[in-house]
């Protein structure tokens, strides 16, 4: 069984805006708790995300907070993954 989770950025956006009254750290912990449920599945999990931290600096506080949140979530997912591949212009770069 294979599960494709596409995409973490959109999924995380829902957490970010649904729980705006919480801190970024609290939202991150909620997202990690939910993501860990996927890991418990016996299926092979393919995760698609965006590396938004490589772009320009967010123009407002909300954008900067979300960029940080996305980066921390990506780091967590990568730490749990058996393999990590960064796609650049359609070229796969093996990270892990």
Short mmCIF file of C-alpha atoms in Angstrom, two decimals, residues 6 14 16-17 19 21-22 28 32 39 44-45 48 55-57 66 68-69 74 76 79 89:
data_model
loop_
_atom_site.label_atom_id
_atom_site.label_comp_id
_atom_site.label_asym_id
_atom_site.label_seq_id
_atom_site.Cartn_x
_atom_site.Cartn_y
_atom_site.Cartn_z
CA UNK A 6 0.56 16.07 -1.45
CA UNK A 14 -4.79 24.80 7.36
CA UNK A 16 -1.65 27.78 10.65
CA UNK A 17 -4.85 29.66 9.85
CA UNK A 19 -5.24 27.98 15.02
CA UNK A 21 -4.39 32.26 18.36
CA UNK A 22 -1.74 29.65 19.16
CA UNK A 28 4.13 22.84 15.05
CA UNK A 32 3.83 16.82 14.32
CA UNK A 39 3.98 7.30 10.13
CA UNK A 44 4.72 3.43 2.19
CA UNK A 45 4.31 7.17 2.64
CA UNK A 48 5.48 16.24 -1.18
CA UNK A 55 12.75 32.34 -1.65
CA UNK A 56 12.68 35.97 -0.66
CA UNK A 57 12.12 37.26 2.85
CA UNK A 66 4.59 30.51 8.26
CA UNK A 68 9.56 29.27 9.79
CA UNK A 69 6.78 26.80 10.59
CA UNK A 74 10.09 19.93 6.72
CA UNK A 76 10.93 17.00 11.21
CA UNK A 79 14.37 13.39 10.13
CA UNK A 89 14.02 22.21 -12.11
#
